[in-house]
Amino acid sequence: MDTPTPLQTLDETWSRMLCVVAHPDDLEFGSAAAVARWTGQGKTVGYCMVTSGEAGIDALAPDECRPVREAEQVESARIVGVPEVTFLGFPDGILEYGVGLRRAIALEVRRFRPDIVVTGNFRDTFGGRNLNQADHIAVGRAVLDAVRDAGNRWVFAEQLVDGLEPWGGVREVWAAGSPDATHGVDTTDTFDLGVASLEAHGAYIAGLGWEHFDGREFLEGFARQAGQRLGVALAASFEVFPMGWAGDE
């Protein structure tokens, strides 16, 4: 059997992070323990949900589901030290990559002015034969472009009112759980907070019919694999996309 490629340690010399994902729960399926580590270091982290996950529970109509999932996400974020969750209100399940999505995400980047932006895996699969979900792919692609859009004052220039300025200060975009992950961060000490953050999505998990789902066991399997590659007990893995011009240090 081939030895897994070691992960490099993520650079933690930053102060502000914006996490942009498609749905409530996307961050909790692997990244929340890392977020807890970073907020515990005194860093500022904000969450941005492109949808409210309103199509995620078969037994609840979207208008009923939306406030349930939003409330669960706000509580989930609170557990790992994130006080701010923004919901962009795009329709769940039918996201399309395009200018509208880039525009909305660029506005959040300009408002928040992060050093690092986190999104979810947007590769076609998670490393096996199981296909990724279309919303994840659309959002991840849009995040990469929106981060660059945010720094160009002539792209979405109508946003630059009331003191809002372009923001070209995003150093890197980190895609969590990518099958092409190159970097990782030790989550051993904050793993329990990550589990609690996932468990806050109780209505969603119950709505999936996962009667015997064990959040701790699920997260631990991935965290141990990443930890082995990083040389620690438990870790979260990320694919890193530098946002500078080619040749920048």
PDB file of C-alpha atoms in Angstrom:
ATOM      1  CA  MET A   1       0.000   0.000   0.000  1.00  0.00           C
ATOM      2  CA  ASP A   2       1.295   3.485  -0.863  1.00  0.00           C
ATOM      3  CA  THR A   3       2.192   5.737   2.051  1.00  0.00           C
ATOM      4  CA  PRO A   4      -0.113   8.791   2.154  1.00  0.00           C
ATOM      5  CA  THR A   5       1.586  12.013   1.072  1.00  0.00           C
ATOM      6  CA  PRO A   6       2.468  14.093   4.154  1.00  0.00           C
ATOM      7  CA  LEU A   7       0.552  17.320   4.688  1.00  0.00           C
ATOM      8  CA  GLN A   8       2.313  20.641   5.146  1.00  0.00           C
ATOM      9  CA  THR A   9       1.335  22.723   8.167  1.00  0.00           C
ATOM     10  CA  LEU A  10      -0.962  25.637   7.361  1.00  0.00           C
ATOM     11  CA  ASP A  11       0.365  29.157   7.862  1.00  0.00           C
ATOM     12  CA  GLU A  12      -1.431  30.608  10.887  1.00  0.00           C
ATOM     13  CA  THR A  13       0.101  34.102  10.755  1.00  0.00           C
ATOM     14  CA  TRP A  14      -3.189  35.789   9.886  1.00  0.00           C
ATOM     15  CA  SER A  15      -5.936  37.520  11.878  1.00  0.00           C
ATOM     16  CA  ARG A  16      -9.179  37.482   9.858  1.00  0.00           C
ATOM     17  CA  MET A  17     -10.895  34.600   8.042  1.00  0.00           C
ATOM     18  CA  LEU A  18     -14.147  34.405   6.086  1.00  0.00           C
ATOM     19  CA  CYS A  19     -15.678  30.971   5.486  1.00  0.00           C
ATOM     20  CA  VAL A  20     -17.965  30.840   2.423  1.00  0.00           C
ATOM     21  CA  VAL A  21     -19.867  27.612   1.758  1.00  0.00           C
ATOM     22  CA  ALA A  22     -23.064  26.521   0.047  1.00  0.00           C
ATOM     23  CA  HIS A  23     -25.099  25.204   2.980  1.00  0.00           C
ATOM     24  CA  PRO A  24     -25.501  25.167   6.734  1.00  0.00           C
ATOM     25  CA  ASP A  25     -23.609  22.040   7.946  1.00  0.00           C
ATOM     26  CA  ASP A  26     -20.948  22.180   5.185  1.00  0.00           C
ATOM     27  CA  LEU A  27     -18.297  23.501   7.567  1.00  0.00           C
ATOM     28  CA  GLU A  28     -19.305  21.172  10.369  1.00  0.00           C
ATOM     29  CA  PHE A  29     -18.568  18.049   8.347  1.00  0.00           C
ATOM     30  CA  GLY A  30     -14.829  18.430   8.947  1.00  0.00           C
ATOM     31  CA  SER A  31     -13.719  22.051   9.382  1.00  0.00           C
ATOM     32  CA  ALA A  32     -15.393  23.254  12.579  1.00  0.00           C
ATOM     33  CA  ALA A  33     -12.689  21.870  14.878  1.00  0.00           C
ATOM     34  CA  ALA A  34     -10.108  23.885  12.928  1.00  0.00           C
ATOM     35  CA  VAL A  35     -12.270  26.989  13.272  1.00  0.00           C
ATOM     36  CA  ALA A  36     -12.453  26.402  17.030  1.00  0.00           C
ATOM     37  CA  ARG A  37      -8.642  26.215  17.118  1.00  0.00           C
ATOM     38  CA  TRP A  38      -8.349  29.545  15.339  1.00  0.00           C
ATOM     39  CA  THR A  39     -10.962  31.437  17.345  1.00  0.00           C
ATOM     40  CA  GLY A  40      -9.259  30.042  20.442  1.00  0.00           C
ATOM     41  CA  GLN A  41      -6.079  31.770  19.251  1.00  0.00           C
ATOM     42  CA  GLY A  42      -7.954  35.072  19.200  1.00  0.00           C
ATOM     43  CA  LYS A  43      -8.467  35.193  15.438  1.00  0.00           C
ATOM     44  CA  THR A  44     -11.665  36.640  13.948  1.00  0.00           C
ATOM     45  CA  VAL A  45     -13.748  34.241  11.841  1.00  0.00           C
ATOM     46  CA  GLY A  46     -17.007  34.950  10.022  1.00  0.00           C
ATOM     47  CA  TYR A  47     -19.357  32.510   8.285  1.00  0.00           C
ATOM     48  CA  CYS A  48     -21.204  33.135   5.018  1.00  0.00           C
ATOM     49  CA  MET A  49     -23.833  30.649   3.834  1.00  0.00           C
ATOM     50  CA  VAL A  50     -24.770  31.057   0.175  1.00  0.00           C
ATOM     51  CA  THR A  51     -28.093  29.251   0.773  1.00  0.00           C
ATOM     52  CA  SER A  52     -30.047  28.488   3.925  1.00  0.00           C
ATOM     53  CA  GLY A  53     -30.188  24.766   3.177  1.00  0.00           C
ATOM     54  CA  GLU A  54     -33.947  25.015   2.822  1.00  0.00           C
ATOM     55  CA  ALA A  55     -34.164  22.056   0.416  1.00  0.00           C
ATOM     56  CA  GLY A  56     -32.274  19.771   2.770  1.00  0.00           C
ATOM     57  CA  ILE A  57     -35.069  18.136   4.775  1.00  0.00           C
ATOM     58  CA  ASP A  58     -37.567  16.119   2.770  1.00  0.00           C
ATOM     59  CA  ALA A  59     -40.302  16.316   5.397  1.00  0.00           C
ATOM     60  CA  LEU A  60     -40.161  20.114   5.673  1.00  0.00           C
ATOM     61  CA  ALA A  61     -41.194  22.539   2.958  1.00  0.00           C
ATOM     62  CA  PRO A  62     -38.493  25.115   2.204  1.00  0.00           C
ATOM     63  CA  ASP A  63     -40.265  27.992   3.967  1.00  0.00           C
ATOM     64  CA  GLU A  64     -40.544  25.875   7.114  1.00  0.00           C
ATOM     65  CA  CYS A  65     -37.068  24.461   6.811  1.00  0.00           C
ATOM     66  CA  ARG A  66     -35.216  27.737   6.266  1.00  0.00           C
ATOM     67  CA  PRO A  67     -35.536  29.202   9.794  1.00  0.00           C
ATOM     68  CA  VAL A  68     -34.752  25.821  11.362  1.00  0.00           C
ATOM     69  CA  ARG A  69     -31.529  25.413   9.452  1.00  0.00           C
ATOM     70  CA  GLU A  70     -30.487  29.019   9.919  1.00  0.00           C
ATOM     71  CA  ALA A  71     -30.987  28.744  13.681  1.00  0.00           C
ATOM     72  CA  GLU A  72     -28.999  25.509  13.811  1.00  0.00           C
ATOM     73  CA  GLN A  73     -26.143  27.122  11.870  1.00  0.00           C
ATOM     74  CA  VAL A  74     -26.033  30.168  14.148  1.00  0.00           C
ATOM     75  CA  GLU A  75     -25.819  27.907  17.201  1.00  0.00           C
ATOM     76  CA  SER A  76     -23.252  25.689  15.515  1.00  0.00           C
ATOM     77  CA  ALA A  77     -21.096  28.733  14.786  1.00  0.00           C
ATOM     78  CA  ARG A  78     -21.447  30.016  18.349  1.00  0.00           C
ATOM     79  CA  ILE A  79     -20.068  26.745  19.715  1.00  0.00           C
ATOM     80  CA  VAL A  80     -16.783  27.260  17.856  1.00  0.00           C
ATOM     81  CA  GLY A  81     -16.507  30.955  18.629  1.00  0.00           C
ATOM     82  CA  VAL A  82     -17.974  32.499  15.461  1.00  0.00           C
ATOM     83  CA  PRO A  83     -20.373  35.356  16.298  1.00  0.00           C
ATOM     84  CA  GLU A  84     -21.374  36.354  12.768  1.00  0.00           C
ATOM     85  CA  VAL A  85     -23.248  34.227  10.197  1.00  0.00           C
ATOM     86  CA  THR A  86     -24.493  35.787   6.968  1.00  0.00           C
ATOM     87  CA  PHE A  87     -27.076  34.075   4.744  1.00  0.00           C
ATOM     88  CA  LEU A  88     -27.052  35.246   1.127  1.00  0.00           C
ATOM     89  CA  GLY A  89     -30.440  33.723   0.292  1.00  0.00           C
ATOM     90  CA  PHE A  90     -29.591  31.950  -2.951  1.00  0.00           C
ATOM     91  CA  PRO A  91     -31.866  28.963  -3.735  1.00  0.00           C
ATOM     92  CA  ASP A  92     -30.699  25.677  -2.249  1.00  0.00           C
ATOM     93  CA  GLY A  93     -29.967  22.792  -4.604  1.00  0.00           C
ATOM     94  CA  ILE A  94     -29.900  24.728  -7.865  1.00  0.00           C
ATOM     95  CA  LEU A  95     -26.906  27.050  -7.516  1.00  0.00           C
ATOM     96  CA  GLU A  96     -25.153  27.951 -10.731  1.00  0.00           C
ATOM     97  CA  TYR A  97     -21.681  29.333 -11.151  1.00  0.00           C
ATOM     98  CA  GLY A  98     -21.898  32.781 -12.692  1.00  0.00           C
ATOM     99  CA  VAL A  99     -21.566  36.516 -12.333  1.00  0.00           C
ATOM    100  CA  GLY A 100     -24.433  36.836  -9.848  1.00  0.00           C
ATOM    101  CA  LEU A 101     -22.831  34.417  -7.429  1.00  0.00           C
ATOM    102  CA  ARG A 102     -19.409  36.025  -7.842  1.00  0.00           C
ATOM    103  CA  ARG A 103     -20.924  39.456  -7.207  1.00  0.00           C
ATOM    104  CA  ALA A 104     -22.604  38.423  -3.963  1.00  0.00           C
ATOM    105  CA  ILE A 105     -19.483  36.718  -2.594  1.00  0.00           C
ATOM    106  CA  ALA A 106     -17.214  39.595  -3.655  1.00  0.00           C
ATOM    107  CA  LEU A 107     -19.404  41.964  -1.663  1.00  0.00           C
ATOM    108  CA  GLU A 108     -18.982  39.833   1.470  1.00  0.00           C
ATOM    109  CA  VAL A 109     -15.208  39.736   0.951  1.00  0.00           C
ATOM    110  CA  ARG A 110     -15.109  43.517   0.603  1.00  0.00           C
ATOM    111  CA  ARG A 111     -17.197  43.954   3.739  1.00  0.00           C
ATOM    112  CA  PHE A 112     -15.281  41.475   5.894  1.00  0.00           C
ATOM    113  CA  ARG A 113     -11.754  42.151   4.565  1.00  0.00           C
ATOM    114  CA  PRO A 114     -10.292  38.728   5.416  1.00  0.00           C
ATOM    115  CA  ASP A 115      -6.701  37.545   5.135  1.00  0.00           C
ATOM    116  CA  ILE A 116      -7.819  33.965   4.422  1.00  0.00           C
ATOM    117  CA  VAL A 117     -11.021  32.637   2.804  1.00  0.00           C
ATOM    118  CA  VAL A 118     -12.171  29.073   3.441  1.00  0.00           C
ATOM    119  CA  THR A 119     -14.591  27.195   1.222  1.00  0.00           C
ATOM    120  CA  GLY A 120     -15.508  23.551   0.799  1.00  0.00           C
ATOM    121  CA  ASN A 121     -14.175  20.929  -1.568  1.00  0.00           C
ATOM    122  CA  PHE A 122     -15.233  21.777  -5.109  1.00  0.00           C
ATOM    123  CA  ARG A 123     -13.513  18.951  -6.949  1.00  0.00           C
ATOM    124  CA  ASP A 124     -15.737  16.498  -8.826  1.00  0.00           C
ATOM    125  CA  THR A 125     -15.464  13.897  -6.064  1.00  0.00           C
ATOM    126  CA  PHE A 126     -14.194  13.549  -2.509  1.00  0.00           C
ATOM    127  CA  GLY A 127     -11.444  11.227  -3.680  1.00  0.00           C
ATOM    128  CA  GLY A 128     -13.468   8.122  -4.432  1.00  0.00           C
ATOM    129  CA  ARG A 129     -16.303   7.395  -6.823  1.00  0.00           C
ATOM    130  CA  ASN A 130     -18.954   9.372  -4.924  1.00  0.00           C
ATOM    131  CA  LEU A 131     -19.709  12.543  -6.854  1.00  0.00           C
ATOM    132  CA  ASN A 132     -19.572  15.904  -5.153  1.00  0.00           C
ATOM    133  CA  GLN A 133     -22.778  17.932  -4.939  1.00  0.00           C
ATOM    134  CA  ALA A 134     -23.406  20.574  -7.601  1.00  0.00           C
ATOM    135  CA  ASP A 135     -23.863  23.451  -5.135  1.00  0.00           C
ATOM    136  CA  HIS A 136     -20.459  22.765  -3.563  1.00  0.00           C
ATOM    137  CA  ILE A 137     -18.757  22.879  -6.949  1.00  0.00           C
ATOM    138  CA  ALA A 138     -20.483  26.103  -8.020  1.00  0.00           C
ATOM    139  CA  VAL A 139     -19.683  27.910  -4.775  1.00  0.00           C
ATOM    140  CA  GLY A 140     -16.037  26.860  -4.600  1.00  0.00           C
ATOM    141  CA  ARG A 141     -15.372  27.988  -8.153  1.00  0.00           C
ATOM    142  CA  ALA A 142     -17.175  31.261  -7.525  1.00  0.00           C
ATOM    143  CA  VAL A 143     -15.207  31.888  -4.322  1.00  0.00           C
ATOM    144  CA  LEU A 144     -11.879  31.708  -6.166  1.00  0.00           C
ATOM    145  CA  ASP A 145     -13.040  34.228  -8.739  1.00  0.00           C
ATOM    146  CA  ALA A 146     -14.903  36.465  -6.282  1.00  0.00           C
ATOM    147  CA  VAL A 147     -11.810  36.852  -4.126  1.00  0.00           C
ATOM    148  CA  ARG A 148      -9.968  38.265  -7.130  1.00  0.00           C
ATOM    149  CA  ASP A 149     -13.009  40.316  -8.158  1.00  0.00           C
ATOM    150  CA  ALA A 150     -13.081  41.910  -4.701  1.00  0.00           C
ATOM    151  CA  GLY A 151      -9.671  43.470  -5.225  1.00  0.00           C
ATOM    152  CA  ASN A 152     -10.488  45.094  -8.571  1.00  0.00           C
ATOM    153  CA  ARG A 153     -12.269  48.412  -8.174  1.00  0.00           C
ATOM    154  CA  TRP A 154     -13.627  48.221 -11.724  1.00  0.00           C
ATOM    155  CA  VAL A 155     -15.378  44.879 -11.151  1.00  0.00           C
ATOM    156  CA  PHE A 156     -18.742  45.270  -9.390  1.00  0.00           C
ATOM    157  CA  ALA A 157     -17.886  48.952  -8.993  1.00  0.00           C
ATOM    158  CA  GLU A 158     -21.477  49.707  -7.957  1.00  0.00           C
ATOM    159  CA  GLN A 159     -20.681  48.121  -4.586  1.00  0.00           C
ATOM    160  CA  LEU A 160     -18.122  50.786  -3.731  1.00  0.00           C
ATOM    161  CA  VAL A 161     -20.375  53.247  -1.933  1.00  0.00           C
ATOM    162  CA  ASP A 162     -20.650  54.499   1.653  1.00  0.00           C
ATOM    163  CA  GLY A 163     -16.942  54.014   2.246  1.00  0.00           C
ATOM    164  CA  LEU A 164     -16.723  50.430   0.978  1.00  0.00           C
ATOM    165  CA  GLU A 165     -13.397  49.869  -0.770  1.00  0.00           C
ATOM    166  CA  PRO A 166     -11.885  47.085  -2.893  1.00  0.00           C
ATOM    167  CA  TRP A 167     -10.167  44.384  -0.875  1.00  0.00           C
ATOM    168  CA  GLY A 168      -7.172  42.644  -2.383  1.00  0.00           C
ATOM    169  CA  GLY A 169      -5.773  41.403   0.905  1.00  0.00           C
ATOM    170  CA  VAL A 170      -6.830  37.753   0.709  1.00  0.00           C
ATOM    171  CA  ARG A 171      -3.572  35.783   0.731  1.00  0.00           C
ATOM    172  CA  GLU A 172      -5.007  32.331   0.100  1.00  0.00           C
ATOM    173  CA  VAL A 173      -8.242  30.389  -0.349  1.00  0.00           C
ATOM    174  CA  TRP A 174      -8.363  27.095   1.535  1.00  0.00           C
ATOM    175  CA  ALA A 175     -10.707  24.348   0.272  1.00  0.00           C
ATOM    176  CA  ALA A 176     -11.590  22.032   3.148  1.00  0.00           C
ATOM    177  CA  GLY A 177     -11.681  18.282   2.655  1.00  0.00           C
ATOM    178  CA  SER A 178     -10.379  18.349  -0.904  1.00  0.00           C
ATOM    179  CA  PRO A 179      -9.055  15.050  -2.296  1.00  0.00           C
ATOM    180  CA  ASP A 180      -6.101  17.165  -3.481  1.00  0.00           C
ATOM    181  CA  ALA A 181      -5.374  18.549  -0.002  1.00  0.00           C
ATOM    182  CA  THR A 182      -1.786  19.657   0.499  1.00  0.00           C
ATOM    183  CA  HIS A 183      -1.942  21.208   3.975  1.00  0.00           C
ATOM    184  CA  GLY A 184      -3.389  20.465   7.378  1.00  0.00           C
ATOM    185  CA  VAL A 185      -3.878  21.812  10.878  1.00  0.00           C
ATOM    186  CA  ASP A 186      -3.812  19.982  14.211  1.00  0.00           C
ATOM    187  CA  THR A 187      -7.340  19.753  15.656  1.00  0.00           C
ATOM    188  CA  THR A 188      -6.602  17.321  18.475  1.00  0.00           C
ATOM    189  CA  ASP A 189      -7.341  19.821  21.248  1.00  0.00           C
ATOM    190  CA  THR A 190     -10.505  21.253  19.655  1.00  0.00           C
ATOM    191  CA  PHE A 191     -11.982  18.079  18.177  1.00  0.00           C
ATOM    192  CA  ASP A 192     -14.740  17.887  20.809  1.00  0.00           C
ATOM    193  CA  LEU A 193     -15.927  21.384  19.900  1.00  0.00           C
ATOM    194  CA  GLY A 194     -16.084  20.312  16.265  1.00  0.00           C
ATOM    195  CA  VAL A 195     -18.257  17.356  17.207  1.00  0.00           C
ATOM    196  CA  ALA A 196     -20.591  19.567  19.251  1.00  0.00           C
ATOM    197  CA  SER A 197     -20.809  21.987  16.338  1.00  0.00           C
ATOM    198  CA  LEU A 198     -21.952  19.185  14.018  1.00  0.00           C
ATOM    199  CA  GLU A 199     -24.411  17.854  16.591  1.00  0.00           C
ATOM    200  CA  ALA A 200     -26.075  21.281  16.671  1.00  0.00           C
ATOM    201  CA  HIS A 201     -27.555  20.371  13.267  1.00  0.00           C
ATOM    202  CA  GLY A 202     -29.905  17.913  14.950  1.00  0.00           C
ATOM    203  CA  ALA A 203     -33.010  18.595  12.878  1.00  0.00           C
ATOM    204  CA  TYR A 204     -31.058  18.304   9.648  1.00  0.00           C
ATOM    205  CA  ILE A 205     -29.371  15.030  10.610  1.00  0.00           C
ATOM    206  CA  ALA A 206     -32.671  13.588  11.812  1.00  0.00           C
ATOM    207  CA  GLY A 207     -34.320  14.734   8.601  1.00  0.00           C
ATOM    208  CA  LEU A 208     -31.812  12.766   6.572  1.00  0.00           C
ATOM    209  CA  GLY A 209     -33.014   9.593   8.273  1.00  0.00           C
ATOM    210  CA  TRP A 210     -29.573   8.833   9.679  1.00  0.00           C
ATOM    211  CA  GLU A 211     -31.049   7.074  12.707  1.00  0.00           C
ATOM    212  CA  HIS A 212     -27.757   5.602  13.886  1.00  0.00           C
ATOM    213  CA  PHE A 213     -25.473   8.419  12.743  1.00  0.00           C
ATOM    214  CA  ASP A 214     -22.606   9.007  15.162  1.00  0.00           C
ATOM    215  CA  GLY A 215     -21.099  12.423  14.523  1.00  0.00           C
ATOM    216  CA  ARG A 216     -18.021  11.748  16.617  1.00  0.00           C
ATOM    217  CA  GLU A 217     -17.247   8.493  14.840  1.00  0.00           C
ATOM    218  CA  PHE A 218     -17.829  10.050  11.428  1.00  0.00           C
ATOM    219  CA  LEU A 219     -15.557  13.031  12.065  1.00  0.00           C
ATOM    220  CA  GLU A 220     -12.894  10.977  13.806  1.00  0.00           C
ATOM    221  CA  GLY A 221     -12.378   8.738  10.791  1.00  0.00           C
ATOM    222  CA  PHE A 222     -11.441  11.662   8.551  1.00  0.00           C
ATOM    223  CA  ALA A 223      -9.546  13.498  11.286  1.00  0.00           C
ATOM    224  CA  ARG A 224      -7.347  10.484  12.016  1.00  0.00           C
ATOM    225  CA  GLN A 225      -6.520  10.044   8.340  1.00  0.00           C
ATOM    226  CA  ALA A 226      -5.503  13.690   8.069  1.00  0.00           C
ATOM    227  CA  GLY A 227      -3.683  13.494  11.391  1.00  0.00           C
ATOM    228  CA  GLN A 228      -1.602  10.586  10.162  1.00  0.00           C
ATOM    229  CA  ARG A 229      -0.489  12.665   7.186  1.00  0.00           C
ATOM    230  CA  LEU A 230       0.339  15.645   9.441  1.00  0.00           C
ATOM    231  CA  GLY A 231       2.028  13.639  12.179  1.00  0.00           C
ATOM    232  CA  VAL A 232      -0.556  14.393  14.899  1.00  0.00           C
ATOM    233  CA  ALA A 233      -3.518  12.554  16.398  1.00  0.00           C
ATOM    234  CA  LEU A 234      -6.314  14.491  14.665  1.00  0.00           C
ATOM    235  CA  ALA A 235      -6.246  17.090  11.901  1.00  0.00           C
ATOM    236  CA  ALA A 236      -8.255  18.889   9.236  1.00  0.00           C
ATOM    237  CA  SER A 237      -6.977  18.995   5.658  1.00  0.00           C
ATOM    238  CA  PHE A 238      -7.159  21.757   3.052  1.00  0.00           C
ATOM    239  CA  GLU A 239      -6.168  22.414  -0.541  1.00  0.00           C
ATOM    240  CA  VAL A 240      -4.408  25.788  -0.684  1.00  0.00           C
ATOM    241  CA  PHE A 241      -4.841  28.277  -3.536  1.00  0.00           C
ATOM    242  CA  PRO A 242      -2.466  31.291  -3.396  1.00  0.00           C
ATOM    243  CA  MET A 243      -4.216  34.478  -4.488  1.00  0.00           C
ATOM    244  CA  GLY A 244      -1.193  36.554  -5.453  1.00  0.00           C
ATOM    245  CA  TRP A 245       0.009  37.103  -8.976  1.00  0.00           C
ATOM    246  CA  ALA A 246       2.184  34.376 -10.476  1.00  0.00           C
ATOM    247  CA  GLY A 247       5.681  34.749  -9.114  1.00  0.00           C
ATOM    248  CA  ASP A 248       4.625  36.504  -5.896  1.00  0.00           C
ATOM    249  CA  GLU A 249       6.299  35.235  -2.762  1.00  0.00           C
TER     250      GLU A 249
END
